[in-house]
mmCIF file of C-alpha atoms in Angstrom:
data_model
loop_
_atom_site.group_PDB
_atom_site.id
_atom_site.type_symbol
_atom_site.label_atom_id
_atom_site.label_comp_id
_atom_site.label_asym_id
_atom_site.label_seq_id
_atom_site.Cartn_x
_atom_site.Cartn_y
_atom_site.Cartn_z
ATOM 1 C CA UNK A 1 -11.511 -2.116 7.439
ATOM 2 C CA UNK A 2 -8.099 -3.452 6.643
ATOM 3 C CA UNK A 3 -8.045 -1.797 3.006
ATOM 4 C CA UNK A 4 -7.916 1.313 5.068
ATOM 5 C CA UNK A 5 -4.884 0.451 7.243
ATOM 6 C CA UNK A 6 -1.421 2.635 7.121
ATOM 7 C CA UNK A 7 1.612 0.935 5.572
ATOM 8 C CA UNK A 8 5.381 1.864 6.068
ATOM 9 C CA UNK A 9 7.669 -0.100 3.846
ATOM 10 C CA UNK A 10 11.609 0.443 4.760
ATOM 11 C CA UNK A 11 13.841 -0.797 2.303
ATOM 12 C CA UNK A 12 12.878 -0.221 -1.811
ATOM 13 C CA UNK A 13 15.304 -2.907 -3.217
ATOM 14 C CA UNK A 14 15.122 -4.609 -5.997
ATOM 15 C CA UNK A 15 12.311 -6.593 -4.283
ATOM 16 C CA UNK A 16 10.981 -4.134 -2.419
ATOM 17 C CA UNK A 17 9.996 -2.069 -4.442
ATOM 18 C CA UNK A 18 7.775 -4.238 -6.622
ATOM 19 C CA UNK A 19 5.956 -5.461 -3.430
ATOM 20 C CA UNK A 20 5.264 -1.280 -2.904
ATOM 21 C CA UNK A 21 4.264 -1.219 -6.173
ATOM 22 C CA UNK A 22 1.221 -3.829 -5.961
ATOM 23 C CA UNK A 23 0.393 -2.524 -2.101
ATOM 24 C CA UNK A 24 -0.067 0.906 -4.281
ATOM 25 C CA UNK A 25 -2.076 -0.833 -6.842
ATOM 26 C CA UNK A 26 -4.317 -2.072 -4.153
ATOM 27 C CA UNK A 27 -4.615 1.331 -2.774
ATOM 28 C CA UNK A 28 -3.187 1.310 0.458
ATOM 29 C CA UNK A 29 -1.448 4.417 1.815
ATOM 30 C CA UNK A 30 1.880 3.210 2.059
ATOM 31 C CA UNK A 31 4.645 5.604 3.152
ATOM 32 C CA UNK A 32 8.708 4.259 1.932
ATOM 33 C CA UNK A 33 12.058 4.556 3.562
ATOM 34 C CA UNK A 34 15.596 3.830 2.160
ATOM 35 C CA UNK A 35 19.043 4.965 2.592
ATOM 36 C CA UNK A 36 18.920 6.700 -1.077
ATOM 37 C CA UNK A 37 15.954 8.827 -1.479
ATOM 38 C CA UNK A 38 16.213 8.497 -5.119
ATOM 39 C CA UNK A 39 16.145 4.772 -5.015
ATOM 40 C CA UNK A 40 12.267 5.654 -4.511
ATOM 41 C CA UNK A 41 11.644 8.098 -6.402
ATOM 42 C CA UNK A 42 9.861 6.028 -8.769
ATOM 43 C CA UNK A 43 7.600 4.797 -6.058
ATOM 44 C CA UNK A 44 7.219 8.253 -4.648
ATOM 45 C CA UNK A 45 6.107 9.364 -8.473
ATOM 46 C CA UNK A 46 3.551 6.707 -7.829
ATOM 47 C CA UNK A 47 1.919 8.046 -4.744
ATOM 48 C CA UNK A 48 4.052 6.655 -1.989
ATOM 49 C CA UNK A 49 4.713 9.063 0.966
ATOM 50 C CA UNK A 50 8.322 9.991 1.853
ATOM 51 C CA UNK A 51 9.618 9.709 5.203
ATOM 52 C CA UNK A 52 13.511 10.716 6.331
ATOM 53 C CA UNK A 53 14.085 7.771 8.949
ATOM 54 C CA UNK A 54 12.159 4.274 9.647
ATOM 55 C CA UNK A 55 11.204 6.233 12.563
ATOM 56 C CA UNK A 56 9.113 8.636 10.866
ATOM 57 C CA UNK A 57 8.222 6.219 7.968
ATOM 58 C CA UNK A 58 6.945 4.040 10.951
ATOM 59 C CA UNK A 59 4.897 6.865 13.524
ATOM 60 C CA UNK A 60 0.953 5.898 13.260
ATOM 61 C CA UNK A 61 0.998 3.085 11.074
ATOM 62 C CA UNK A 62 -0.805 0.079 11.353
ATOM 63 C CA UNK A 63 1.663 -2.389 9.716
ATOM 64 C CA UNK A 64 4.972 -1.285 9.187
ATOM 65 C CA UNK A 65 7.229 -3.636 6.493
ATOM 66 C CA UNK A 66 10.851 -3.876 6.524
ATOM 67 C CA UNK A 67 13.012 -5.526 3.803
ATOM 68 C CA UNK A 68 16.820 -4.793 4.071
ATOM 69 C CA UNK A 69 20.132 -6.281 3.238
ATOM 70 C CA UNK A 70 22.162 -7.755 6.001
ATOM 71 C CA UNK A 71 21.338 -8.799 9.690
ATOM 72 C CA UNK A 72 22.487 -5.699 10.975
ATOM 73 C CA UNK A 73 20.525 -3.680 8.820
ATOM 74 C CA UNK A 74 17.741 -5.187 10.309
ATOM 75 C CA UNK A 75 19.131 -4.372 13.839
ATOM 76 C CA UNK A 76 19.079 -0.868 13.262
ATOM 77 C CA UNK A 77 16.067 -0.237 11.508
ATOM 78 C CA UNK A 78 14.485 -1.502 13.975
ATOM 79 C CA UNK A 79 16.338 -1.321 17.219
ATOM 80 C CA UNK A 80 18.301 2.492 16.605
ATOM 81 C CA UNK A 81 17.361 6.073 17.988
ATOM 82 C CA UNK A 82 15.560 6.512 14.976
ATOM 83 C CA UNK A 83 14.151 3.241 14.761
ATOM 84 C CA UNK A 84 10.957 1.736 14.515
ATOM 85 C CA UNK A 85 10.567 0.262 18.001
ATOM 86 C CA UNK A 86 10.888 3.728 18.774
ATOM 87 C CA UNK A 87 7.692 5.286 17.111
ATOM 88 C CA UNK A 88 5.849 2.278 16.035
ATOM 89 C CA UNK A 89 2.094 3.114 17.990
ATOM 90 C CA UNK A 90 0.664 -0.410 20.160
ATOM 91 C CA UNK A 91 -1.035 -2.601 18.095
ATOM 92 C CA UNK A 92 0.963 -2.387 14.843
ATOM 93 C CA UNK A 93 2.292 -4.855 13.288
ATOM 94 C CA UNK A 94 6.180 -5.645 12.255
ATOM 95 C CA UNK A 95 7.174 -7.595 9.175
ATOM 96 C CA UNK A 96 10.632 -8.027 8.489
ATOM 97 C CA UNK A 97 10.773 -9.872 5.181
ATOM 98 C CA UNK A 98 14.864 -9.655 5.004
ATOM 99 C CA UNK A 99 16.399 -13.162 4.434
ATOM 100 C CA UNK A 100 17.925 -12.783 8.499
ATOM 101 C CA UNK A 101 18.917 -14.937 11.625
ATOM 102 C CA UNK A 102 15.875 -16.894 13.316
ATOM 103 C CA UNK A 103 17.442 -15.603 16.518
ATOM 104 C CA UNK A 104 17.126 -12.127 15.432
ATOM 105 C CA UNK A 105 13.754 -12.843 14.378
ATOM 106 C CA UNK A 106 13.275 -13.615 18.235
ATOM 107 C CA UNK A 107 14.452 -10.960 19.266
ATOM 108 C CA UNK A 108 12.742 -8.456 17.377
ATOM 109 C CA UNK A 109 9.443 -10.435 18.048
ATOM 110 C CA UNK A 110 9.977 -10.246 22.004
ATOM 111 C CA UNK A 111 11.322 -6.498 22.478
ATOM 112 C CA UNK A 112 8.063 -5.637 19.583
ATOM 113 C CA UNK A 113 5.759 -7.802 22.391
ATOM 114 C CA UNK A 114 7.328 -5.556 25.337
ATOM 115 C CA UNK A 115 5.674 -2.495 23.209
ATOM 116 C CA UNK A 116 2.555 -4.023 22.649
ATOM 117 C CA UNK A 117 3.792 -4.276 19.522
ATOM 118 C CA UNK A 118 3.208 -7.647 17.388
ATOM 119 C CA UNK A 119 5.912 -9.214 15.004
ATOM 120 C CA UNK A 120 6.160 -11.503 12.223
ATOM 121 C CA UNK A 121 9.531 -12.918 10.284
ATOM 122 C CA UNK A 122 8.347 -13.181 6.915
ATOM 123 C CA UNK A 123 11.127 -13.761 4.656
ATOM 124 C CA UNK A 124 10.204 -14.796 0.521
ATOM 125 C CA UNK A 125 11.060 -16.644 -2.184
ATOM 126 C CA UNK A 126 10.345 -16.208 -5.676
ATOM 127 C CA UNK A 127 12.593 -13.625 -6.942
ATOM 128 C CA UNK A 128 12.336 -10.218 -8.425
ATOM 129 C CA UNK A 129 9.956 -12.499 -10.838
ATOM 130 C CA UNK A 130 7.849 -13.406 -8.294
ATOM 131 C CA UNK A 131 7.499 -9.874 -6.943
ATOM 132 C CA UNK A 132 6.730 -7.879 -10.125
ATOM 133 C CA UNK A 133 4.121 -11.094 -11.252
ATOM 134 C CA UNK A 134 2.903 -10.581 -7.403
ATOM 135 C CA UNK A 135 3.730 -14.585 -6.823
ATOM 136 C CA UNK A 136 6.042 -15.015 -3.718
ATOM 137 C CA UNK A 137 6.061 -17.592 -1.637
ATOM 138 C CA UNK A 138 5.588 -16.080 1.553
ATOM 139 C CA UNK A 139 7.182 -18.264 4.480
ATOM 140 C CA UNK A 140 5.429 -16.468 8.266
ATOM 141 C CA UNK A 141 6.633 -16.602 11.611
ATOM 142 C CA UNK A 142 5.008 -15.290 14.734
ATOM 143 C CA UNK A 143 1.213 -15.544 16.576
ATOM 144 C CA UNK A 144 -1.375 -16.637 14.856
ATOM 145 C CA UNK A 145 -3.405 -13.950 15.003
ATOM 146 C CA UNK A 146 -1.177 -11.528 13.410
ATOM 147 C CA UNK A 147 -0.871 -13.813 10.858
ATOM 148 C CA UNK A 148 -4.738 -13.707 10.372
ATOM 149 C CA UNK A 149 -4.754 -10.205 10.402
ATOM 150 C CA UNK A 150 -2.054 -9.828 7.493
ATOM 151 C CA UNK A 151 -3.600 -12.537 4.876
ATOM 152 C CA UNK A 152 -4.966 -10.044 2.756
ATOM 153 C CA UNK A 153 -2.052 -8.117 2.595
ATOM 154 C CA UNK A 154 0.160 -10.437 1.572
ATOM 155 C CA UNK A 155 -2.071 -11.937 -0.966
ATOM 156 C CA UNK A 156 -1.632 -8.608 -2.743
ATOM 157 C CA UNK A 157 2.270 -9.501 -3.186
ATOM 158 C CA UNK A 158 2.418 -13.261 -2.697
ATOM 159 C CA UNK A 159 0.530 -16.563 -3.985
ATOM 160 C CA UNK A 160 1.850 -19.742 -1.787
ATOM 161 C CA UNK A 161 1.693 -17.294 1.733
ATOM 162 C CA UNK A 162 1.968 -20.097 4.595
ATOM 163 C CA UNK A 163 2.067 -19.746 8.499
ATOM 164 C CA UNK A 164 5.315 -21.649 9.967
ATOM 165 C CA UNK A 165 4.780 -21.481 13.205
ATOM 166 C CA UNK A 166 6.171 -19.541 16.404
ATOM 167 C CA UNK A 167 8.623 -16.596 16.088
ATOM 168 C CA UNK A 168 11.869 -17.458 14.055
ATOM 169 C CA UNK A 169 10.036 -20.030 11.903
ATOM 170 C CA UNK A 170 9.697 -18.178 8.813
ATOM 171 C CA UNK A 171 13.325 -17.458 8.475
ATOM 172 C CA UNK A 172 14.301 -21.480 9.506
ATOM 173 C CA UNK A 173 11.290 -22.388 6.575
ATOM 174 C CA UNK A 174 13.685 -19.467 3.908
ATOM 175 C CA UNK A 175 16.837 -21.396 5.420
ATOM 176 C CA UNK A 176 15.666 -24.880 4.032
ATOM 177 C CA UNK A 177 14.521 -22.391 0.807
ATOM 178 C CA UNK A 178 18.315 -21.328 0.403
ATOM 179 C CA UNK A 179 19.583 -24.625 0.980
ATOM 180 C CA UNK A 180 17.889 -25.918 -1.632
ATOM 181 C CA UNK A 181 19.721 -23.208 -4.069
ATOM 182 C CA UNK A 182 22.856 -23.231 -3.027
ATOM 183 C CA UNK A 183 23.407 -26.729 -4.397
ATOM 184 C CA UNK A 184 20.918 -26.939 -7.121
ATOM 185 C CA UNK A 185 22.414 -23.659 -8.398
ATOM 186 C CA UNK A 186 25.683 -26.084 -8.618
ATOM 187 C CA UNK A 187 23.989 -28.598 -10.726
ATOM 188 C CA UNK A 188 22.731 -26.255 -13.104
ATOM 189 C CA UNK A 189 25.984 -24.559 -13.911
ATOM 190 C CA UNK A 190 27.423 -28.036 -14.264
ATOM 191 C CA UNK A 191 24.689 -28.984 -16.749
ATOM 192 C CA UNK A 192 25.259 -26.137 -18.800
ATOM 193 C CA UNK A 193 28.769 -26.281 -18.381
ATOM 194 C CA UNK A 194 29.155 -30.119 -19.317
ATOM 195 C CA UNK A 195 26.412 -29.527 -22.354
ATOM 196 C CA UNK A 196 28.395 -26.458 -23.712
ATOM 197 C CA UNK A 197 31.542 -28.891 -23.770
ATOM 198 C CA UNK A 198 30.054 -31.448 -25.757
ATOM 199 C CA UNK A 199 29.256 -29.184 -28.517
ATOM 200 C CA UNK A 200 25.359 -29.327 -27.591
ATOM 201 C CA UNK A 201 23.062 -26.737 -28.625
ATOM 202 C CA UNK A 202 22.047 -25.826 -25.436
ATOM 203 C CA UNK A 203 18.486 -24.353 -26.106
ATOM 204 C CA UNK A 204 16.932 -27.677 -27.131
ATOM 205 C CA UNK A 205 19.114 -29.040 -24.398
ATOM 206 C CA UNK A 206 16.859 -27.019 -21.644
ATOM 207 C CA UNK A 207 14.066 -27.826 -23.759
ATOM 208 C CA UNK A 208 14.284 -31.504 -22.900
ATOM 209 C CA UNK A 209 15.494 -31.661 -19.226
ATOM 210 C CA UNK A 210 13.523 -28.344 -17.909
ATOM 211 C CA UNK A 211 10.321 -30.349 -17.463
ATOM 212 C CA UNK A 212 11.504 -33.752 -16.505
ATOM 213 C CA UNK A 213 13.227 -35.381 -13.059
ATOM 214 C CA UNK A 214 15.679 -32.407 -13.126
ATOM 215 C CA UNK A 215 13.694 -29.518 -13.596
ATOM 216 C CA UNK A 216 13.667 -26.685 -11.195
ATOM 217 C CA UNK A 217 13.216 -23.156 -10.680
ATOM 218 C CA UNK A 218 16.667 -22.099 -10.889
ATOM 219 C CA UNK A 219 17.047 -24.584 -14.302
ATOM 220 C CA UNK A 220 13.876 -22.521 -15.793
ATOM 221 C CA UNK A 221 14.331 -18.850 -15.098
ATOM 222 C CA UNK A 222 18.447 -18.351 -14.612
ATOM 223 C CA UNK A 223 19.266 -21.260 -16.896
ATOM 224 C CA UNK A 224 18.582 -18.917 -20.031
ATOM 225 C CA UNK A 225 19.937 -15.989 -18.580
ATOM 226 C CA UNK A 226 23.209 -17.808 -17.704
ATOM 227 C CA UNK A 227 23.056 -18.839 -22.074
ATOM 228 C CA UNK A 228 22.410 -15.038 -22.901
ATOM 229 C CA UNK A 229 25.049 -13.590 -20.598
ATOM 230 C CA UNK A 230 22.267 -12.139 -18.890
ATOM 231 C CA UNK A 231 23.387 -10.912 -14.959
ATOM 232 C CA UNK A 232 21.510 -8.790 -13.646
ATOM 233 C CA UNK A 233 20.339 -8.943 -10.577
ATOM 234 C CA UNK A 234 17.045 -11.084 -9.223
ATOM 235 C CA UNK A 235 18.783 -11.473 -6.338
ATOM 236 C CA UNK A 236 22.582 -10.523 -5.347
ATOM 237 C CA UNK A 237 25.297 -12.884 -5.370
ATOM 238 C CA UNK A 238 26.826 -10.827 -2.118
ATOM 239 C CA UNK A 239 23.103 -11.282 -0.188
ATOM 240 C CA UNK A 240 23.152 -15.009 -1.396
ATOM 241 C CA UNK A 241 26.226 -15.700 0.714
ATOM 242 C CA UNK A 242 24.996 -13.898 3.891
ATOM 243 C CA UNK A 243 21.935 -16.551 3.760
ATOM 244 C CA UNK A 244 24.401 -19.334 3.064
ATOM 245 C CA UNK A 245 26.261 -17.835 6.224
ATOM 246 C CA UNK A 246 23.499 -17.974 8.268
ATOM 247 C CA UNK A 247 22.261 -21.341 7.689
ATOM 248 C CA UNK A 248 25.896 -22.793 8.298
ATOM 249 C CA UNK A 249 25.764 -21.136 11.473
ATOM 250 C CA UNK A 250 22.315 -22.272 12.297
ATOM 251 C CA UNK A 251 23.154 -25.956 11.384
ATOM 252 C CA UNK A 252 26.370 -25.895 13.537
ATOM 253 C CA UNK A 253 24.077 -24.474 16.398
ATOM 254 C CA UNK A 254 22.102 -27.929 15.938
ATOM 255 C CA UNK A 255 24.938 -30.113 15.368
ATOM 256 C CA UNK A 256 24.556 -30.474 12.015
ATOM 257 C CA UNK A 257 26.564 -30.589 8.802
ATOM 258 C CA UNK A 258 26.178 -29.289 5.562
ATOM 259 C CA UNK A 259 28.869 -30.348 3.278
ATOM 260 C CA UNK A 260 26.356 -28.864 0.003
ATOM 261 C CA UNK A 261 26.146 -25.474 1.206
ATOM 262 C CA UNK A 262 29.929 -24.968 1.884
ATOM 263 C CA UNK A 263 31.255 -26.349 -0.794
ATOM 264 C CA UNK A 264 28.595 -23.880 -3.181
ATOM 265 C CA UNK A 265 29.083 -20.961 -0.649
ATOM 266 C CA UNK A 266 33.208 -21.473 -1.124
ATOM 267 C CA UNK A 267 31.891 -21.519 -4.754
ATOM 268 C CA UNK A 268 30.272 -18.347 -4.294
ATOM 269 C CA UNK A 269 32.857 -16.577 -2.473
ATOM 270 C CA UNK A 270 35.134 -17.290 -5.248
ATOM 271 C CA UNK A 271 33.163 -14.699 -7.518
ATOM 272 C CA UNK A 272 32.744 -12.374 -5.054
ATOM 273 C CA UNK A 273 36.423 -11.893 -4.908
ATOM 274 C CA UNK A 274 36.318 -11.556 -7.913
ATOM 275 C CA UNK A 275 34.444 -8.504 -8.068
ATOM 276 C CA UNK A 276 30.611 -10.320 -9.260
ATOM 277 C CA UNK A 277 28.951 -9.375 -5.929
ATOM 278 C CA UNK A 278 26.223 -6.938 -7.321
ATOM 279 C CA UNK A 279 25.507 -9.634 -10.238
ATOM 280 C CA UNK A 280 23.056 -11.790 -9.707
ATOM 281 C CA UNK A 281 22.925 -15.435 -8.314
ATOM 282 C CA UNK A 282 23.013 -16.932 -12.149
ATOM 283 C CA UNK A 283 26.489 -15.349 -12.565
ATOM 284 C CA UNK A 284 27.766 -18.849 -11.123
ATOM 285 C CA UNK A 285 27.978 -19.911 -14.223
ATOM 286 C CA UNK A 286 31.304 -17.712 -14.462
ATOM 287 C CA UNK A 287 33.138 -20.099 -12.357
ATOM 288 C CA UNK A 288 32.407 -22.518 -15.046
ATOM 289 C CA UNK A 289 32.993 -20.932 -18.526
ATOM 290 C CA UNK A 290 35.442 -17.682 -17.730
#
């Protein structure tokens, strides 16, 4: 029975964690790794098992999670001495659901396949929102029949969970995701900065645009915490310019421009100089109003 399969999870971010939290509720055995033990302690207080490496965390389990920070995070959780290539028994399954290069995705799919080892990229969206309400969108790259095999699992964690394609797909599917962002995020900061100018009162200003042409995610659940001064991290502002990284680099590889992207990236990079790289994305709004 799948309830019964053994989960490793490496990586208790921000997101992270909350996914651990519903695989808990659902009563799997689910065993955590991150850099800083106390990062899971809360988890650990929960019932999740403690390993010391992704090594450990990964020896005997069935599917084994990862959910890190950068691209080469990803490289050596999984490709290190103490990685999970290393332990991880044939027939498990590897998820990395960092926001990472389709080529790495690849990569990590055809060294897993040497092993016997299957591998999906399945980067999310939704936020740290969407992971405490247990509603990310859940973007899957790999076989098929892996895929298959980790429905019910992600269902526990995710509500809009759909298969891409071949290896690498999930992470091009988060790149058109990000995309999106980068320049909407734009727009909304200009809204609010434009409305604030004009003396609006900016509540009943989000009240009438939220749910019309120009309504959007970002507009609905940063707007108001850009108004209240409110950033705290959903998602970092220094992780939201890796992705932006990577899908300039992708699009160059295809001969493709992105003018959006760069100009909100340059936007982006801006802050981080400044010192905002721990707030979260919503902290745009700086380069507006400070």
């Amino acid at each position: 029975m799948l309830q019964k399969e053994k989960i490793a999870f490496i990586g208790t971010g921000v997101m992270g964690k909350s996914i651990v939290k519903h695989l808990l509720a659902a009563n799997y055995e689910v065993t955590v790794y991150t850099r800083t033990k106390e990062k899971a302690q809360s988890l650990i207080d929960q019932g999740a098992n403690w390993a010391e490496t992704p090594a450990k965390a990964s020896k005997q389990k069935d599917i084994i999670f990862t959910m890190v920070g950068f691209p080469q995070d990803v490289e050596e959780v999984y490709f290190s001495e103490n990685g999970i290539l290393e332990s991880a028994k044939q027939g498990a399954i590897v998820v990395d659901m960092t926001t990472s290069q389709p080529t790495l995705a690849k990569k990590v799919y055809e060294l897993a396949k040497e092993k016997g080892i299957s591998s999906l990229d399945a980067p999310v969206s939704g936020g740290d929102i969407g992971a405490q309400n247990g509603t990310l969108s859940i973007m899957v790259g790999g076989d098929q029949e892996a895929f298959d095999r980790l429905l019910p699992v992600f269902e526990k964690f995710g509500s809009n969970i759909v298969y891409q394609g071949e290896a690498g797909s999930g992470q091009h599917t988060k790149m058109c995701n990000q995309l999106l962002i980068a320049t909407n995020m734009i727009g909304v900061c200009e809204s609010i900065a434009y409305g604030l100018k004009a003396g609006l009162d900016l509540d009943k200003v989000m009240q009438s645009i939220s749910t019309g042409a120009a309504g959007s995610w970002s507009l609905s659940n940063l707007g108001p915490k850009m108004l209240n001064g409110n950033y705290n991290p959903g998602f970092y502002i220094k992780h939201f310019i890796k992705d932006m990284k990577i899908a300039i680099d992708e699009a160059e590889a295809m001969g493709l421009e992105l003018p959006g992207v760069k100009l909100s990236k340059e936007i982006y990079n801006t802050l981080l100089e400044r010192g905002y790289g721990d707030n979260g994305t919503q902290a745009l709004i700086k380069y507006y109003i400070d």
